PDB file of C-alpha atoms in Angstrom:
ATOM      1  CA  MET A 279       3.337  21.306  36.646  1.00 42.00           C
ATOM      2  CA  ALA A 280       2.457  19.544  38.787  1.00 44.00           C
ATOM      3  CA  LEU A 281       0.927  15.613  38.621  1.00 48.00           C
ATOM      4  CA  VAL A 282      -2.651  15.858  39.265  1.00 48.00           C
ATOM      5  CA  SER A 283      -3.771  14.374  42.292  1.00 50.00           C
ATOM      6  CA  LYS A 284      -5.158  10.341  41.874  1.00 61.00           C
ATOM      7  CA  SER A 285      -8.131  10.484  44.819  1.00 76.00           C
ATOM      8  CA  ALA A 286     -11.189   7.586  43.678  1.00 79.00           C
ATOM      9  CA  GLU A 287     -13.236  10.488  42.473  1.00 82.00           C
ATOM     10  CA  ASP A 288     -11.244  12.379  40.808  1.00 82.00           C
ATOM     11  CA  VAL A 289     -10.034   9.735  38.606  1.00 82.00           C
ATOM     12  CA  ARG A 290     -14.317   9.177  38.017  1.00 85.00           C
ATOM     13  CA  ARG A 291     -14.657  12.547  37.744  1.00 86.00           C
ATOM     14  CA  ARG A 292     -12.082  13.170  34.689  1.00 86.00           C
ATOM     15  CA  LEU A 293     -12.850   9.874  33.107  1.00 88.00           C
ATOM     16  CA  GLU A 294     -16.281  11.108  32.570  1.00 90.00           C
ATOM     17  CA  LYS A 295     -15.909  14.210  31.084  1.00 89.00           C
ATOM     18  CA  LEU A 296     -13.202  12.195  28.639  1.00 90.00           C
ATOM     19  CA  ARG A 297     -15.705  10.220  28.044  1.00 91.00           C
ATOM     20  CA  SER A 298     -17.825  12.553  26.697  1.00 90.00           C
ATOM     21  CA  LEU A 299     -15.092  13.892  24.797  1.00 89.00           C
ATOM     22  CA  GLN A 300     -14.501  10.323  23.048  1.00 90.00           C
ATOM     23  CA  TRP A 301     -18.050   9.791  22.575  1.00 93.00           C
ATOM     24  CA  LEU A 302     -18.332  12.689  20.564  1.00 90.00           C
ATOM     25  CA  LEU A 303     -15.374  12.343  18.753  1.00 89.00           C
ATOM     26  CA  ASP A 304     -16.122   8.805  17.674  1.00 91.00           C
ATOM     27  CA  ASN A 305     -19.647   7.351  18.307  1.00 92.00           C
ATOM     28  CA  ARG A 306     -21.959  10.809  18.311  1.00 94.00           C
ATOM     29  CA  TYR A 307     -23.802   9.655  15.198  1.00 94.00           C
ATOM     30  CA  ARG A 308     -25.118   6.995  13.686  1.00 94.00           C
ATOM     31  CA  VAL A 309     -25.926   5.554  10.269  1.00 94.00           C
ATOM     32  CA  PRO A 310     -29.639   4.874  10.374  1.00 95.00           C
ATOM     33  CA  GLY A 311     -30.709   2.028   9.742  1.00 95.00           C
ATOM     34  CA  THR A 312     -27.352   0.339  10.745  1.00 94.00           C
ATOM     35  CA  ASN A 313     -25.479  -0.110  14.297  1.00 94.00           C
ATOM     36  CA  ILE A 314     -22.690   2.108  12.928  1.00 94.00           C
ATOM     37  CA  ARG A 315     -21.788   5.220  14.208  1.00 94.00           C
ATOM     38  CA  PHE A 316     -19.207   7.912  14.174  1.00 92.00           C
ATOM     39  CA  GLY A 317     -18.300  11.369  15.318  1.00 91.00           C
ATOM     40  CA  TRP A 318     -16.687  14.407  14.752  1.00 88.00           C
ATOM     41  CA  ASP A 319     -13.320  12.823  14.161  1.00 86.00           C
ATOM     42  CA  ALA A 320     -14.379  10.925  10.760  1.00 86.00           C
ATOM     43  CA  LEU A 321     -16.977  14.358  10.079  1.00 87.00           C
ATOM     44  CA  VAL A 322     -13.755  16.324  10.413  1.00 86.00           C
ATOM     45  CA  GLY A 323     -11.550  14.216   8.862  1.00 82.00           C
ATOM     46  CA  LEU A 324     -13.506  15.011   5.528  1.00 84.00           C
ATOM     47  CA  VAL A 325     -11.353  18.429   5.804  1.00 84.00           C
ATOM     48  CA  PRO A 326      -8.767  17.637   3.577  1.00 80.00           C
ATOM     49  CA  GLY A 327      -5.039  18.112   5.162  1.00 72.00           C
ATOM     50  CA  ALA A 328      -6.347  19.701   8.577  1.00 81.00           C
ATOM     51  CA  GLY A 329      -8.888  17.769   9.267  1.00 83.00           C
ATOM     52  CA  ASP A 330      -7.136  14.635  11.036  1.00 82.00           C
ATOM     53  CA  LEU A 331      -4.556  17.026  12.132  1.00 84.00           C
ATOM     54  CA  VAL A 332      -7.217  18.267  14.234  1.00 87.00           C
ATOM     55  CA  THR A 333      -8.659  15.733  15.479  1.00 85.00           C
ATOM     56  CA  ALA A 334      -5.353  14.523  16.747  1.00 85.00           C
ATOM     57  CA  LEU A 335      -4.879  17.234  18.459  1.00 87.00           C
ATOM     58  CA  PHE A 336      -8.566  16.474  20.640  1.00 86.00           C
ATOM     59  CA  ALA A 337      -7.107  12.918  20.755  1.00 87.00           C
ATOM     60  CA  GLY A 338      -4.146  13.933  22.685  1.00 87.00           C
ATOM     61  CA  ALA A 339      -6.208  15.013  25.520  1.00 86.00           C
ATOM     62  CA  LEU A 340      -6.711  11.761  25.983  1.00 88.00           C
ATOM     63  CA  ILE A 341      -3.024  10.920  26.064  1.00 90.00           C
ATOM     64  CA  VAL A 342      -2.251  14.494  28.320  1.00 89.00           C
ATOM     65  CA  GLN A 343      -4.707  12.758  30.899  1.00 88.00           C
ATOM     66  CA  ALA A 344      -3.456   9.695  31.092  1.00 89.00           C
ATOM     67  CA  HIS A 345       0.083  10.866  31.479  1.00 85.00           C
ATOM     68  CA  HIS A 346      -1.480  13.446  34.732  1.00 83.00           C
ATOM     69  CA  MET A 347      -2.977   9.921  35.289  1.00 85.00           C
ATOM     70  CA  ARG A 348       0.223   7.786  35.796  1.00 83.00           C
ATOM     71  CA  VAL A 349      -0.769   5.384  33.273  1.00 87.00           C
ATOM     72  CA  PRO A 350       2.474   3.265  32.394  1.00 87.00           C
ATOM     73  CA  ARG A 351       4.180   5.111  29.699  1.00 86.00           C
ATOM     74  CA  VAL A 352       4.338   1.960  27.109  1.00 89.00           C
ATOM     75  CA  VAL A 353       0.655   2.442  27.878  1.00 89.00           C
ATOM     76  CA  GLN A 354       0.982   5.828  26.890  1.00 90.00           C
ATOM     77  CA  LEU A 355       3.201   4.578  24.011  1.00 91.00           C
ATOM     78  CA  ARG A 356       0.135   2.277  22.778  1.00 91.00           C
ATOM     79  CA  MET A 357      -1.983   5.148  22.854  1.00 93.00           C
ATOM     80  CA  VAL A 358       0.042   8.055  21.054  1.00 91.00           C
ATOM     81  CA  VAL A 359       0.486   5.134  18.096  1.00 91.00           C
ATOM     82  CA  ASN A 360      -3.296   4.444  17.807  1.00 92.00           C
ATOM     83  CA  VAL A 361      -4.175   8.130  17.451  1.00 90.00           C
ATOM     84  CA  LEU A 362      -0.050   8.360  14.850  1.00 89.00           C
ATOM     85  CA  ILE A 363      -2.400   4.513  12.952  1.00 90.00           C
ATOM     86  CA  ASP A 364      -5.813   6.931  12.912  1.00 88.00           C
ATOM     87  CA  LEU A 365      -3.700  10.071  11.413  1.00 86.00           C
ATOM     88  CA  PHE A 366      -1.797   8.350   9.180  1.00 86.00           C
ATOM     89  CA  VAL A 367      -4.360   6.488   7.532  1.00 88.00           C
ATOM     90  CA  GLY A 368      -6.476   9.167   7.596  1.00 84.00           C
ATOM     91  CA  ILE A 369      -4.379  11.123   5.242  1.00 83.00           C
ATOM     92  CA  VAL A 370      -5.635   8.869   2.232  1.00 85.00           C
ATOM     93  CA  PRO A 371      -8.932  10.344   0.321  1.00 83.00           C
ATOM     94  CA  LEU A 372     -11.650   8.519   1.344  1.00 83.00           C
ATOM     95  CA  PHE A 373     -10.282   5.002   2.858  1.00 88.00           C
ATOM     96  CA  GLY A 374      -8.922   7.548   5.651  1.00 84.00           C
ATOM     97  CA  ASP A 375     -12.906   8.747   6.197  1.00 83.00           C
ATOM     98  CA  VAL A 376     -14.219   4.784   6.216  1.00 87.00           C
ATOM     99  CA  ALA A 377     -11.119   3.315   8.487  1.00 88.00           C
ATOM    100  CA  ASP A 378     -12.092   6.183  10.941  1.00 84.00           C
ATOM    101  CA  VAL A 379     -15.431   5.264  11.256  1.00 88.00           C
ATOM    102  CA  PHE A 380     -14.330   1.635  11.923  1.00 91.00           C
ATOM    103  CA  TRP A 381     -10.906   2.418  13.631  1.00 90.00           C
ATOM    104  CA  LYS A 382     -11.647   4.806  16.058  1.00 92.00           C
ATOM    105  CA  SER A 383      -8.657   5.493  18.523  1.00 91.00           C
ATOM    106  CA  ASN A 384     -10.002   7.722  21.112  1.00 91.00           C
ATOM    107  CA  THR A 385     -12.675   4.830  21.690  1.00 93.00           C
ATOM    108  CA  ARG A 386      -9.680   2.098  21.912  1.00 94.00           C
ATOM    109  CA  ASN A 387      -7.607   4.837  24.191  1.00 93.00           C
ATOM    110  CA  PHE A 388     -10.272   5.423  26.279  1.00 93.00           C
ATOM    111  CA  VAL A 389     -10.699   1.785  26.744  1.00 93.00           C
ATOM    112  CA  LEU A 390      -6.811   2.273  27.670  1.00 92.00           C
ATOM    113  CA  LEU A 391      -7.091   5.451  29.834  1.00 91.00           C
ATOM    114  CA  GLU A 392      -9.948   3.486  31.778  1.00 89.00           C
ATOM    115  CA  ARG A 393      -8.926   0.277  32.931  1.00 87.00           C
ATOM    116  CA  HIS A 394      -5.396   2.146  33.656  1.00 86.00           C
ATOM    117  CA  ALA A 395      -6.645   4.837  35.741  1.00 82.00           C
ATOM    118  CA  ALA A 396      -8.659   3.525  37.404  1.00 71.00           C
ATOM    119  CA  ALA A 397      -6.702   0.745  39.716  1.00 68.00           C
ATOM    120  CA  PRO A 398      -2.976   1.552  38.471  1.00 64.00           C
ATOM    121  CA  GLY A 399      -0.969  -1.697  37.790  1.00 67.00           C
ATOM    122  CA  PRO A 400       1.541  -3.054  35.504  1.00 74.00           C
ATOM    123  CA  PRO A 401       1.120  -2.874  31.458  1.00 76.00           C
ATOM    124  CA  SER A 402      -0.468  -5.537  29.992  1.00 77.00           C
ATOM    125  CA  ARG A 403       1.204  -8.548  27.968  1.00 84.00           C
ATOM    126  CA  GLY A 404      -0.920  -7.753  25.212  1.00 80.00           C
ATOM    127  CA  ASP A 405       0.581  -3.754  25.132  1.00 78.00           C
ATOM    128  CA  TRP A 406       3.780  -4.479  25.039  1.00 83.00           C
ATOM    129  CA  LEU A 407       3.352  -6.802  22.153  1.00 84.00           C
ATOM    130  CA  PHE A 408       1.183  -3.843  20.472  1.00 81.00           C
ATOM    131  CA  VAL A 409       4.102  -1.292  20.876  1.00 80.00           C
ATOM    132  CA  THR A 410       6.884  -3.836  19.963  1.00 85.00           C
ATOM    133  CA  GLY A 411       5.329  -5.013  17.011  1.00 83.00           C
ATOM    134  CA  VAL A 412       4.272  -1.151  15.650  1.00 79.00           C
ATOM    135  CA  ILE A 413       8.464  -0.184  16.352  1.00 83.00           C
ATOM    136  CA  GLY A 414       9.129  -3.643  14.347  1.00 84.00           C
ATOM    137  CA  PHE A 415       6.932  -3.338  11.496  1.00 81.00           C
ATOM    138  CA  VAL A 416       7.972   0.316  11.314  1.00 78.00           C
ATOM    139  CA  THR A 417      11.631  -0.741  11.407  1.00 82.00           C
ATOM    140  CA  LEU A 418      10.956  -3.304   8.644  1.00 84.00           C
ATOM    141  CA  VAL A 419       9.341  -0.324   6.310  1.00 80.00           C
ATOM    142  CA  ALA A 420      12.470   1.647   6.869  1.00 81.00           C
ATOM    143  CA  ILE A 421      14.598  -1.453   5.870  1.00 87.00           C
ATOM    144  CA  VAL A 422      13.360  -3.617   3.174  1.00 85.00           C
ATOM    145  CA  PRO A 423      13.941  -0.419   0.716  1.00 84.00           C
ATOM    146  CA  LEU A 424      17.222  -0.054   2.093  1.00 86.00           C
ATOM    147  CA  VAL A 425      17.730  -3.761   1.505  1.00 88.00           C
ATOM    148  CA  MET A 426      16.208  -3.229  -2.220  1.00 89.00           C
ATOM    149  CA  VAL A 427      18.678  -0.322  -3.188  1.00 89.00           C
ATOM    150  CA  TYR A 428      21.379  -2.402  -2.590  1.00 89.00           C
ATOM    151  CA  TRP A 429      20.334  -5.848  -4.159  1.00 92.00           C
ATOM    152  CA  PHE A 430      19.512  -3.440  -6.856  1.00 89.00           C
ATOM    153  CA  VAL A 431      22.743  -1.886  -7.321  1.00 90.00           C
ATOM    154  CA  HIS A 432      25.066  -5.032  -6.558  1.00 89.00           C
ATOM    155  CA  THR A 433      22.669  -6.609  -9.430  1.00 92.00           C
ATOM    156  CA  MET A 434      23.313  -4.176 -11.306  1.00 88.00           C
ATOM    157  CA  MET A 435      27.003  -3.542 -10.732  1.00 89.00           C
ATOM    158  CA  ALA A 436      27.419  -7.467 -11.503  1.00 91.00           C
ATOM    159  CA  ALA A 437      26.278  -7.327 -14.861  1.00 90.00           C
ATOM    160  CA  GLY A 438      27.609  -4.740 -15.899  1.00 87.00           C
ATOM    161  CA  ILE A 439      25.557  -1.595 -16.481  1.00 88.00           C
ATOM    162  CA  LEU A 440      27.106   0.273 -13.570  1.00 80.00           C
ATOM    163  CA  LYS A 441      30.980   0.167 -12.772  1.00 73.00           C
TER     164      LYS A 441
END
């Protein structure tokens, strides 16, 4: 598949369409009497199981466009991580639905897309720190249980419980 042209007019037109999608997913409605806004991401997320998966697929449209617009790969990875955070937090009943109202991964991703698509440049230090921090956190979450199991088994063997 050929990459999309990056003329200023093409980028502006694509960003306008994506801004509409982002607005529908994250900011379409307002809680009366407050400045709290939410969109279809939070509403569809109320459907157990499939809701968050469906909205993650819509969020993928922003990431696909970022790829077509040649946004730096680390920024694309940051966008994927934003959607994954939204997806995994959204799995938790009630808490995930409330988190959808405040996390707004589509808005975060649109800001990244807008920043990097219009005037391509290198990824920022914050992009690298965010991605590195998430990878470090996931690695830590994977390693800590293994270390704890090793320590538990070692302690039990030292106490003579396991032989």
